[in-house]
Amino acid sequence: MMSCNSNKEEKQKTGPQEVVKVKSDIDKIEPPHWWTGFKNEKLQLLVKHPNIGSATPEISYSGVALEKVHKADSPNYLFLDLSISDEAEAGKFNIKFKLEDGSELFQTYELKERKKPSDEYVGFNSSDAIYLITPDRFANGDLSNDAFDNLNEKTINRSEDYARHGGDIAGITNNLDYIDNMGFTAIWPGPLLINDMATGSYHGYAMTDFYKVDPRFGTLEEYKKLAQEMQNRDMKLIMDQVANHSGLEHWWMKDLPFKDWVNFQEHYENNKTDWNWETVKTSNHKRTVNQDLYASAEDKKNLSDGWFVDSMPDLNQRNPYMANYIIQNSIWWIETLQLGGIRQDTYPYPDKDFMNDWTGAIMEEYPNFNIVGEEWSYNPALVAYWQKGHKNSDGYESNLRSTMDFPMQGLIIEGLKEKDSWDKGLIKIYEGLANDFVYANPQDLMVFPDNHDMSRIFTQLDGNLTNTKMALSYLLVLPRIPQIYYGTEILMDDFEKPGDHGLIRTDFPGGWEGDAVNAFTGEGLTEDQKEMQPFLKKLLNYRKDSKAIHSGKTIHFGPENGVYLLARQNENETVVHIINKNEEPYELNLERFEELGLNGKTVKNIITGKTFTWDENLIFDEAGSTILTTKTDD
Ligand code: CA
């Protein structure tokens, strides 16, 4: 990012980059370090230390200017605006804080060299298949980090659905072979940052420090190792981030920098000593107010400012220091872990304009990156609103490339469960996909059979293996980015208490020493599980190299007599997906599908490997999904 080499050499000669004596007088400085060579030269440091608000800071480092110093409402904070020009070299320097009594404090700050240029950060896209993992429940790779006495939740108990079970980063890293061989190209682990909460800390969505890995998941070094090993395999690591809220035990809740750092802060401060869960102003969860032409100001305020739940303070992103803090935190993690994407929790809940600034700042720095925002709505119009390129009547121009396809998820369940008629069954899935015209970029939507917040697909489909295979195979050929929740490949379920969060996030068998069943090795799996796992593995591995599925055109034919055919096609490859609901033998006349140009061609069944000539008809012995390809050579 150097603009002029000769200038740089001169600076090196005259600059103050001598060896710096490392000092660490200040309690907290964030981001803990930064990098040279960003497009955006601005950096805002949060400094926290007793009475630091009355200090005068100084920085002397070539290429770095201290532009402005801001006091906060609390005397224990300072915010420093730095400008890091493209002439700044990577290195360490000391920030001097002159106190009122004449004494001085020093804090060493480091600017690192970036590992790769911004445009090499390629985000997940429709060529990927994402494996979603709840880290506490996947595999316990390190028994020594299961519990810590100095944390609020001290116990580990695998028989309690809402307790910690001991899964960790090492558990994911140790099993990368399995995930890779299954055919997944990206992993989205649930949040791995510290949740020092008294209960329910296993899920990770109540962060108490946005720069610290939860020690029960491992160390920052282990997180980096996971990232590196995934990169070595050409896999993408997606980080689950939360801009809407923190956990109540977040360190800043004990000394809030500004009077408006969190929403409904007054209420919190007045009740701090006698915290009354019932009187907390929680969000009304009326997410439609973001689009609703008739929404009241009252409803809008309650959605965005109400706390998500009573143990998660709602961050006020209209405070510019908070806004900077969140944006810089995301960039810090992208650089630290060389991320291949971010999943942003509860996208419609934070201040809408801030959310767009956040996405815009990241995409501006990393033009090929990707972020998926969670909008839990079954209405395609609401989902489409958030996607970049969509023309919204209120003028909102979103920077978000990827949104979640809850509408398709819901329709697949309904369409497969219902008995077919003119307006029920497969027609719902067919018409659901026909809604793609509302999306600016359908292939950038993330589609999924279920996730960590909803009943397992096998449970939603009443334990019907055939229907579950239909749902998954259909998802994997759609013009979408598919996401599959860990354990789906072995039909994990929550029949005992459908929808119960603790149960949805059951332990992956084989992830713990001594497990009777081991899904990594196949030991102890049932016949149904042994059928599902290779089914998914074959499809995912085919999908990995299928340009027709990644970016080909899509053609589908309206369902007739319980049969629905969808094709993905480019000039070298056609993939045909057929859902057949007929339990009795059924003969499908292929005449209707002539426009696919397959007549007389050899096609291969991706699951069975059998080849045959596409001719007059196809005979199905039983209900199921059939996935065919014209690529027959391998
Ligand atoms: Ca562990």
PDB file of N, CA and C in Angstrom, residues 410-420 424-426 429 457-464 467 470 581:
ATOM      1  N   GLY A 410     -39.047 -22.939   5.299  1.00  0.00           N
ATOM      2  CA  GLY A 410     -40.404 -23.242   5.753  1.00  0.00           C
ATOM      3  C   GLY A 410     -41.215 -23.980   4.701  1.00  0.00           C
ATOM      4  N   LEU A 411     -41.064 -23.553   3.455  1.00  0.00           N
ATOM      5  CA  LEU A 411     -41.867 -24.157   2.384  1.00  0.00           C
ATOM      6  C   LEU A 411     -41.442 -25.594   2.090  1.00  0.00           C
ATOM      7  N   ILE A 412     -40.164 -25.875   2.221  1.00  0.00           N
ATOM      8  CA  ILE A 412     -39.698 -27.239   1.966  1.00  0.00           C
ATOM      9  C   ILE A 412     -40.346 -28.204   2.968  1.00  0.00           C
ATOM     10  N   ILE A 413     -40.407 -27.775   4.222  1.00  0.00           N
ATOM     11  CA  ILE A 413     -41.036 -28.624   5.246  1.00  0.00           C
ATOM     12  C   ILE A 413     -42.512 -28.852   4.898  1.00  0.00           C
ATOM     13  N   GLU A 414     -43.223 -27.744   4.649  1.00  0.00           N
ATOM     14  CA  GLU A 414     -44.653 -27.866   4.332  1.00  0.00           C
ATOM     15  C   GLU A 414     -44.866 -28.696   3.073  1.00  0.00           C
ATOM     16  N   GLY A 415     -44.103 -28.373   2.053  1.00  0.00           N
ATOM     17  CA  GLY A 415     -44.295 -29.014   0.746  1.00  0.00           C
ATOM     18  C   GLY A 415     -44.048 -30.513   0.784  1.00  0.00           C
ATOM     19  N   LEU A 416     -43.103 -30.942   1.605  1.00  0.00           N
ATOM     20  CA  LEU A 416     -42.810 -32.376   1.666  1.00  0.00           C
ATOM     21  C   LEU A 416     -43.795 -33.111   2.564  1.00  0.00           C
ATOM     22  N   LYS A 417     -44.290 -32.434   3.589  1.00  0.00           N
ATOM     23  CA  LYS A 417     -45.191 -33.104   4.526  1.00  0.00           C
ATOM     24  C   LYS A 417     -46.616 -33.215   3.991  1.00  0.00           C
ATOM     25  N   GLU A 418     -47.044 -32.207   3.269  1.00  0.00           N
ATOM     26  CA  GLU A 418     -48.438 -32.189   2.839  1.00  0.00           C
ATOM     27  C   GLU A 418     -48.688 -33.159   1.687  1.00  0.00           C
ATOM     28  N   LYS A 419     -49.918 -33.657   1.642  1.00  0.00           N
ATOM     29  CA  LYS A 419     -50.334 -34.474   0.508  1.00  0.00           C
ATOM     30  C   LYS A 419     -50.555 -33.523  -0.672  1.00  0.00           C
ATOM     31  N   ASP A 420     -50.053 -33.907  -1.819  1.00  0.00           N
ATOM     32  CA  ASP A 420     -50.130 -32.989  -2.965  1.00  0.00           C
ATOM     33  C   ASP A 420     -51.555 -32.740  -3.450  1.00  0.00           C
ATOM     34  N   LYS A 424     -51.387 -27.528  -2.472  1.00  0.00           N
ATOM     35  CA  LYS A 424     -50.635 -28.075  -1.335  1.00  0.00           C
ATOM     36  C   LYS A 424     -49.521 -28.996  -1.821  1.00  0.00           C
ATOM     37  N   GLY A 425     -48.567 -29.228  -0.954  1.00  0.00           N
ATOM     38  CA  GLY A 425     -47.489 -30.159  -1.291  1.00  0.00           C
ATOM     39  C   GLY A 425     -46.414 -29.505  -2.143  1.00  0.00           C
ATOM     40  N   LEU A 426     -45.911 -30.229  -3.124  1.00  0.00           N
ATOM     41  CA  LEU A 426     -44.752 -29.779  -3.912  1.00  0.00           C
ATOM     42  C   LEU A 426     -44.962 -28.431  -4.593  1.00  0.00           C
ATOM     43  N   ILE A 429     -43.292 -25.609  -2.836  1.00  0.00           N
ATOM     44  CA  ILE A 429     -41.843 -25.464  -3.016  1.00  0.00           C
ATOM     45  C   ILE A 429     -41.575 -24.821  -4.376  1.00  0.00           C
ATOM     46  N   ILE A 457     -34.198 -30.973  11.225  1.00  0.00           N
ATOM     47  CA  ILE A 457     -34.959 -31.305  10.011  1.00  0.00           C
ATOM     48  C   ILE A 457     -35.628 -32.679  10.121  1.00  0.00           C
ATOM     49  N   PHE A 458     -34.934 -33.668  10.685  1.00  0.00           N
ATOM     50  CA  PHE A 458     -35.480 -35.021  10.805  1.00  0.00           C
ATOM     51  C   PHE A 458     -36.714 -35.014  11.721  1.00  0.00           C
ATOM     52  N   THR A 459     -36.681 -34.161  12.738  1.00  0.00           N
ATOM     53  CA  THR A 459     -37.835 -34.023  13.635  1.00  0.00           C
ATOM     54  C   THR A 459     -38.957 -33.265  12.928  1.00  0.00           C
ATOM     55  N   GLN A 460     -38.595 -32.175  12.248  1.00  0.00           N
ATOM     56  CA  GLN A 460     -39.613 -31.403  11.523  1.00  0.00           C
ATOM     57  C   GLN A 460     -40.326 -32.261  10.489  1.00  0.00           C
ATOM     58  N   LEU A 461     -39.612 -33.236   9.929  1.00  0.00           N
ATOM     59  CA  LEU A 461     -40.219 -34.113   8.921  1.00  0.00           C
ATOM     60  C   LEU A 461     -40.681 -35.433   9.541  1.00  0.00           C
ATOM     61  N   ASP A 462     -40.987 -35.400  10.830  1.00  0.00           N
ATOM     62  CA  ASP A 462     -41.583 -36.532  11.557  1.00  0.00           C
ATOM     63  C   ASP A 462     -40.788 -37.826  11.435  1.00  0.00           C
ATOM     64  N   GLY A 463     -39.489 -37.716  11.353  1.00  0.00           N
ATOM     65  CA  GLY A 463     -38.657 -38.915  11.319  1.00  0.00           C
ATOM     66  C   GLY A 463     -38.726 -39.667   9.998  1.00  0.00           C
ATOM     67  N   ASN A 464     -39.146 -38.998   8.953  1.00  0.00           N
ATOM     68  CA  ASN A 464     -39.245 -39.644   7.643  1.00  0.00           C
ATOM     69  C   ASN A 464     -37.916 -39.488   6.890  1.00  0.00           C
ATOM     70  N   ASN A 467     -38.185 -38.285   3.124  1.00  0.00           N
ATOM     71  CA  ASN A 467     -38.451 -36.846   3.015  1.00  0.00           C
ATOM     72  C   ASN A 467     -37.227 -36.015   3.411  1.00  0.00           C
ATOM     73  N   MET A 470     -34.945 -35.952   0.552  1.00  0.00           N
ATOM     74  CA  MET A 470     -35.489 -35.051  -0.485  1.00  0.00           C
ATOM     75  C   MET A 470     -35.167 -33.603  -0.152  1.00  0.00           C
ATOM     76  N   LYS A 581     -42.941 -38.304  -5.127  1.00  0.00           N
ATOM     77  CA  LYS A 581     -43.655 -38.640  -3.887  1.00  0.00           C
ATOM     78  C   LYS A 581     -44.462 -39.934  -3.995  1.00  0.00           C
TER      79      LYS A 581
END
